[in-house]
mmCIF file of C-alpha atoms in Angstrom:
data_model
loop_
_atom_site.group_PDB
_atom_site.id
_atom_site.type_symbol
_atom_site.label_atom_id
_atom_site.label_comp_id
_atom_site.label_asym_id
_atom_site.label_seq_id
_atom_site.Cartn_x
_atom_site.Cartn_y
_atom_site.Cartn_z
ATOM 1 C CA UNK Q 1 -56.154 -54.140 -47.617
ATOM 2 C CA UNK Q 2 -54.560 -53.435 -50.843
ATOM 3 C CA UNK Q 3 -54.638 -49.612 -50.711
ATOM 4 C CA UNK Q 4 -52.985 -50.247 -47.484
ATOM 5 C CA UNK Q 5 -50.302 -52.773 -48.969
ATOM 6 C CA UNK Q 6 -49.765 -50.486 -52.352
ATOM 7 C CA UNK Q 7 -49.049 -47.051 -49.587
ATOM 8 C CA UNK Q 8 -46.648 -49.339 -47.889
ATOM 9 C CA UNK Q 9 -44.329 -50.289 -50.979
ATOM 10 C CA UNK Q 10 -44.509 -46.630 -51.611
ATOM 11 C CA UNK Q 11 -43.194 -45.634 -48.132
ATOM 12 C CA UNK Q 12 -40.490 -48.432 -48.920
ATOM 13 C CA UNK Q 13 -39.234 -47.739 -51.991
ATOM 14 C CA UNK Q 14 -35.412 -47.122 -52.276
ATOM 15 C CA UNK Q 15 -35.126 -43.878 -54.416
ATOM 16 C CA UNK Q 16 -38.100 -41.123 -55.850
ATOM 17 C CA UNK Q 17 -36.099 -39.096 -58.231
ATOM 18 C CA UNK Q 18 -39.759 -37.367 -58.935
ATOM 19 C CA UNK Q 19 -39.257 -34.791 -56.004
ATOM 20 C CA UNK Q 20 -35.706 -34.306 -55.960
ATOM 21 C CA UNK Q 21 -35.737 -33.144 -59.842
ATOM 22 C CA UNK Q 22 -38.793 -30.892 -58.713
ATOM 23 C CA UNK Q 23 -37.303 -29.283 -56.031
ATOM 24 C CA UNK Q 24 -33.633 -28.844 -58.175
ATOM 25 C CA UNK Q 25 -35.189 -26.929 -60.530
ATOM 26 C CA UNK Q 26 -37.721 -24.939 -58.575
ATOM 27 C CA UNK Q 27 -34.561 -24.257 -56.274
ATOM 28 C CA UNK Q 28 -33.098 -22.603 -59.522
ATOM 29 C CA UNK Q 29 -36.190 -20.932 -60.837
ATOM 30 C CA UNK Q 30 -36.381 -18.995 -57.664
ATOM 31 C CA UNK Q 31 -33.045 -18.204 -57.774
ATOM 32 C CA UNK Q 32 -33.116 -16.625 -61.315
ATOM 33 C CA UNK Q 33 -36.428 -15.187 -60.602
ATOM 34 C CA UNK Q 34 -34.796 -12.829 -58.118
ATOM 35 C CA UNK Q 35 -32.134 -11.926 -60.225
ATOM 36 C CA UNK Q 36 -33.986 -11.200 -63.009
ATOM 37 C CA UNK Q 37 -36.403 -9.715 -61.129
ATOM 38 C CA UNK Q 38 -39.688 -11.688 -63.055
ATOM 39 C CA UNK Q 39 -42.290 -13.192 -60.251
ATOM 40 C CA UNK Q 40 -45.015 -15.721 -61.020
ATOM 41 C CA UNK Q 41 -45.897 -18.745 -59.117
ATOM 42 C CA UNK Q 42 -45.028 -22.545 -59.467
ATOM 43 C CA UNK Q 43 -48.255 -23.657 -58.740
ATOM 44 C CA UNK Q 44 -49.032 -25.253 -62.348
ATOM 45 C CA UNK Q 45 -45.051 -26.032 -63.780
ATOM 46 C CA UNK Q 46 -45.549 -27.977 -67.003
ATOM 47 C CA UNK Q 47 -43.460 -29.155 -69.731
ATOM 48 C CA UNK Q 48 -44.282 -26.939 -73.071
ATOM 49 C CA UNK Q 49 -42.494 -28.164 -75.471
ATOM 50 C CA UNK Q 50 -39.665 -31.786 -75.865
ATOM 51 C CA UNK Q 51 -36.117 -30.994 -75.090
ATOM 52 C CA UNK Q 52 -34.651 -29.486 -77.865
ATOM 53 C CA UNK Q 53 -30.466 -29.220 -78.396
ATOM 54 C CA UNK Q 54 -29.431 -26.588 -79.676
ATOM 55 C CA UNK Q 55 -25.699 -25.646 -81.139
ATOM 56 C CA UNK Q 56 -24.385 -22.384 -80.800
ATOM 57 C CA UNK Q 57 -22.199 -21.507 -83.699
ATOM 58 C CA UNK Q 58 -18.443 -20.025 -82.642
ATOM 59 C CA UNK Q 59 -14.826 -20.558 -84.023
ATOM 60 C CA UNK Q 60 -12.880 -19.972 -81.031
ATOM 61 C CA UNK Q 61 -12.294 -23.514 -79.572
ATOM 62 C CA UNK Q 62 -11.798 -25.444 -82.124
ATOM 63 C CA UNK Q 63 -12.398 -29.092 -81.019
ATOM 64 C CA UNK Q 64 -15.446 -27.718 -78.730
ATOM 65 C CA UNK Q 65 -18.493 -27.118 -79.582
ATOM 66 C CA UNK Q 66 -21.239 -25.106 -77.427
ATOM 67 C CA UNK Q 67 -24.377 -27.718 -77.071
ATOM 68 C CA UNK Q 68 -27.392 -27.343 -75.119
ATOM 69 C CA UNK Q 69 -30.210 -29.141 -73.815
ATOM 70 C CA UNK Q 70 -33.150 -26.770 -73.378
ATOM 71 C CA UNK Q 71 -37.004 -27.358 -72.162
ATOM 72 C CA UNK Q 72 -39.565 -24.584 -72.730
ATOM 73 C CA UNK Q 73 -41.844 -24.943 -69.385
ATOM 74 C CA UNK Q 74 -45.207 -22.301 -68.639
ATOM 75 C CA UNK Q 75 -45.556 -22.008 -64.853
ATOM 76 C CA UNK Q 76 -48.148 -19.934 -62.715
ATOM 77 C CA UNK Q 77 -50.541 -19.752 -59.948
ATOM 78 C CA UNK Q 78 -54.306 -20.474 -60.749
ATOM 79 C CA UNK Q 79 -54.933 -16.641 -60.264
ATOM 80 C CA UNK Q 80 -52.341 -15.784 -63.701
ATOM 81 C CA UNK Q 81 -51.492 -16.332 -67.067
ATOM 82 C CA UNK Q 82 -48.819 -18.497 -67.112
ATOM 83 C CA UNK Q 83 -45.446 -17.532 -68.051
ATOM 84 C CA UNK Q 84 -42.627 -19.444 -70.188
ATOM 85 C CA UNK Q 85 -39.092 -20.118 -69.153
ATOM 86 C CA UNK Q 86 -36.665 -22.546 -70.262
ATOM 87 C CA UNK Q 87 -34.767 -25.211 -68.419
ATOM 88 C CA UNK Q 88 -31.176 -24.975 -69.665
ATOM 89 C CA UNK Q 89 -27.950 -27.399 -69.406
ATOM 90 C CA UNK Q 90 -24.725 -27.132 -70.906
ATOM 91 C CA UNK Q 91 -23.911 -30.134 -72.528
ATOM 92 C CA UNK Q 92 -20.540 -29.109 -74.027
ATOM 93 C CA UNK Q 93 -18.884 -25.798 -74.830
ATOM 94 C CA UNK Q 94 -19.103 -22.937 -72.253
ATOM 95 C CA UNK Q 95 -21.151 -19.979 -71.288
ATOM 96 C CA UNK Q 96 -20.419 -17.350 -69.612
ATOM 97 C CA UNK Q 97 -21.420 -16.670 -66.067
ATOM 98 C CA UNK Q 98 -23.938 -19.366 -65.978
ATOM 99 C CA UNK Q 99 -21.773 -20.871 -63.249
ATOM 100 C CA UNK Q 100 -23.755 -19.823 -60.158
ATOM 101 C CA UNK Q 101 -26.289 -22.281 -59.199
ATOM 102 C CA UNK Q 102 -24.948 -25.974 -58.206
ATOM 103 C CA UNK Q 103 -22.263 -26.227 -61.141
ATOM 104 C CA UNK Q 104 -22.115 -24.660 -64.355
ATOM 105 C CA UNK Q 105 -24.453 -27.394 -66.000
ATOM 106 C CA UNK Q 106 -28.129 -26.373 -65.089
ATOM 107 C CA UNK Q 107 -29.361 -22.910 -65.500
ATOM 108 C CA UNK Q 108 -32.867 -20.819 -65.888
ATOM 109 C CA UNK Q 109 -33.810 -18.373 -68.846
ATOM 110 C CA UNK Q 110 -37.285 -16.336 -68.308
ATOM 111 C CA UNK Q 111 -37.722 -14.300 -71.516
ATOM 112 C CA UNK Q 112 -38.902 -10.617 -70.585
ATOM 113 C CA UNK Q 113 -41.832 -8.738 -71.858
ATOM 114 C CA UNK Q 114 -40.105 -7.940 -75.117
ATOM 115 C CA UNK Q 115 -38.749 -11.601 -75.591
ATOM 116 C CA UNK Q 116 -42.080 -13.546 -75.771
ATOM 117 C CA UNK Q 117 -43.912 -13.460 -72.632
ATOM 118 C CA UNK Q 118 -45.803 -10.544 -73.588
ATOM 119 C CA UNK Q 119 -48.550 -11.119 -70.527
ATOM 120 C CA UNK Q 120 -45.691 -9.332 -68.074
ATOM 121 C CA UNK Q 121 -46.688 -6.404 -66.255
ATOM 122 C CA UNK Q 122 -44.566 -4.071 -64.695
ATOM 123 C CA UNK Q 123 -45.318 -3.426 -60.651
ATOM 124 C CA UNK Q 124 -42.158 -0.958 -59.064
ATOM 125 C CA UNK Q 125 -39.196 -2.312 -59.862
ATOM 126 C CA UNK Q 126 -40.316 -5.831 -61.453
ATOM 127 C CA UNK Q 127 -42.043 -7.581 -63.367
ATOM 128 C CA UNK Q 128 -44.524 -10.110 -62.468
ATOM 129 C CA UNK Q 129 -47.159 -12.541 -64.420
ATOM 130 C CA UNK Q 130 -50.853 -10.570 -65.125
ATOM 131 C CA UNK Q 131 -53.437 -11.525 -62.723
ATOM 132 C CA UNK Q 132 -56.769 -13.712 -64.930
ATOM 133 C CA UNK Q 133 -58.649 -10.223 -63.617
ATOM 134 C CA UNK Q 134 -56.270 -7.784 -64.940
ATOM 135 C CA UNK Q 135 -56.434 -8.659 -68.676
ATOM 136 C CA UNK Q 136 -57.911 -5.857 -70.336
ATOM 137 C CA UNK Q 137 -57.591 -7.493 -73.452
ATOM 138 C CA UNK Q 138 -57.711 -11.390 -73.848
ATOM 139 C CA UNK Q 139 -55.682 -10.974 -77.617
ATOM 140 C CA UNK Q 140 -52.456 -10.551 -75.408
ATOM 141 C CA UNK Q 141 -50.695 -14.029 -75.202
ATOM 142 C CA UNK Q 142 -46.994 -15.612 -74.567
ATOM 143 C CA UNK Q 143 -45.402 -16.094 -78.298
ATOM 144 C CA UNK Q 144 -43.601 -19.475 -77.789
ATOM 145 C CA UNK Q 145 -42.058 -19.194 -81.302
ATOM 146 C CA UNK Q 146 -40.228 -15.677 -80.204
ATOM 147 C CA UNK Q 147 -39.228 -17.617 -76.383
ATOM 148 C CA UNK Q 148 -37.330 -19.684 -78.598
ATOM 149 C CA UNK Q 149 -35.819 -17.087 -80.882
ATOM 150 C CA UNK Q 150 -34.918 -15.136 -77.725
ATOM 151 C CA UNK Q 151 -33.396 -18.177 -76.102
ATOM 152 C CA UNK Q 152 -31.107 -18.675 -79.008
ATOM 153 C CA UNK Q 153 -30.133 -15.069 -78.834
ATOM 154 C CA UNK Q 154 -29.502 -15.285 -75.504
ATOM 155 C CA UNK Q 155 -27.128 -18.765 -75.454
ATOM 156 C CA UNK Q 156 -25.188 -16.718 -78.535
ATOM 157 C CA UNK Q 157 -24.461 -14.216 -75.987
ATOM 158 C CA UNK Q 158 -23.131 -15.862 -73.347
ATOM 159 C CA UNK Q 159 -20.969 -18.200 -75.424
ATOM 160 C CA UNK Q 160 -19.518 -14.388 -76.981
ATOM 161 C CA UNK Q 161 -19.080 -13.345 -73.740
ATOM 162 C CA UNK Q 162 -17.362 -16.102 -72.485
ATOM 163 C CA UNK Q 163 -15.146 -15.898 -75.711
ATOM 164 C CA UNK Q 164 -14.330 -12.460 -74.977
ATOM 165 C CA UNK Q 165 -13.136 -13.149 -71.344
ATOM 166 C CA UNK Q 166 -10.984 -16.028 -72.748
ATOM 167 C CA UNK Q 167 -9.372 -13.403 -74.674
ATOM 168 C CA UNK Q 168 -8.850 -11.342 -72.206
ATOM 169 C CA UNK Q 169 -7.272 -13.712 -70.048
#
């Protein structure tokens, strides 16, 4: 009777953020996963490493500065190695062209083969996330440490570019 009562509440509750966050972000990993043109499954999406801000350096607005909130996640199917990618938001500042999915807040960064997730293999005209059959050698692992550096390098970028337009405006 209780198991019963308890899956009743459950139907009843008023709001279950738990899915809706899920299916925002996996929404927006798909999304960047085309563009970049890096495939692995969401099967197993887990949380890496806390949320980390981080502060992007610049002198061209001078009241603003460029703040993010950023995530390191490792996501993949049961058959691969997992790869690393970063939930992003902008919490002040701006960054160029990261205005695409929903507003310009939320946004996905996958480092490539050469930016950390060194278990990439190239297949035509992409990459996707090694197969647990395909690894020839089991030394080759994900560097977290240089996903972070390349995530920092990549937020400098986009604030620079951003910069630039504004100049050219």
């Amino acid at each position: 009777m209780n198991v019963l009562k308890n899956y009743l509440n459950f139907l009843n509750e008023d709001f279950n953020y738990t899915n809706l966050t899920k299916n925002f972000w996996n929404d927006i990993v798909g999304k960047t996963k085309n563009k970049v043109k890096i495939f692995f499954d969401l099967e197993n999406n887990t949380e890496i490493d806390n949320i980390r801000d981080i502060t992007i350096e610049q002198d061209y607005w001078t009241h603003t500065k460029c703040k993010f909130k950023c995530q390191l996640m490792q996501a993949g199917g049961d058959w691969e190695i997992p790869i690393y990618y970063f939930r992003c938001q902008i919490i002040s500042g701006y960054a160029y062209k990261e205005r695409s999915f929903y507003n310009k807040s939320f946004f996905i960064f996958i480092p490539n083969k050469n930016q950390g997730n060194y278990t990439l293999i190239k297949d035509k005209e992409k990459y996707r996330a090694l197969n647990n059959e395909e690894t020839e050698n089991d030394k080759i692992e994900n560097n977290k440490f240089e996903c972070w550096k390349s995530l920092k390098q990549y937020l400098k970028q986009l604030v620079e570019l951003e910069i630039e337009l504004k100049k050219k405006e």
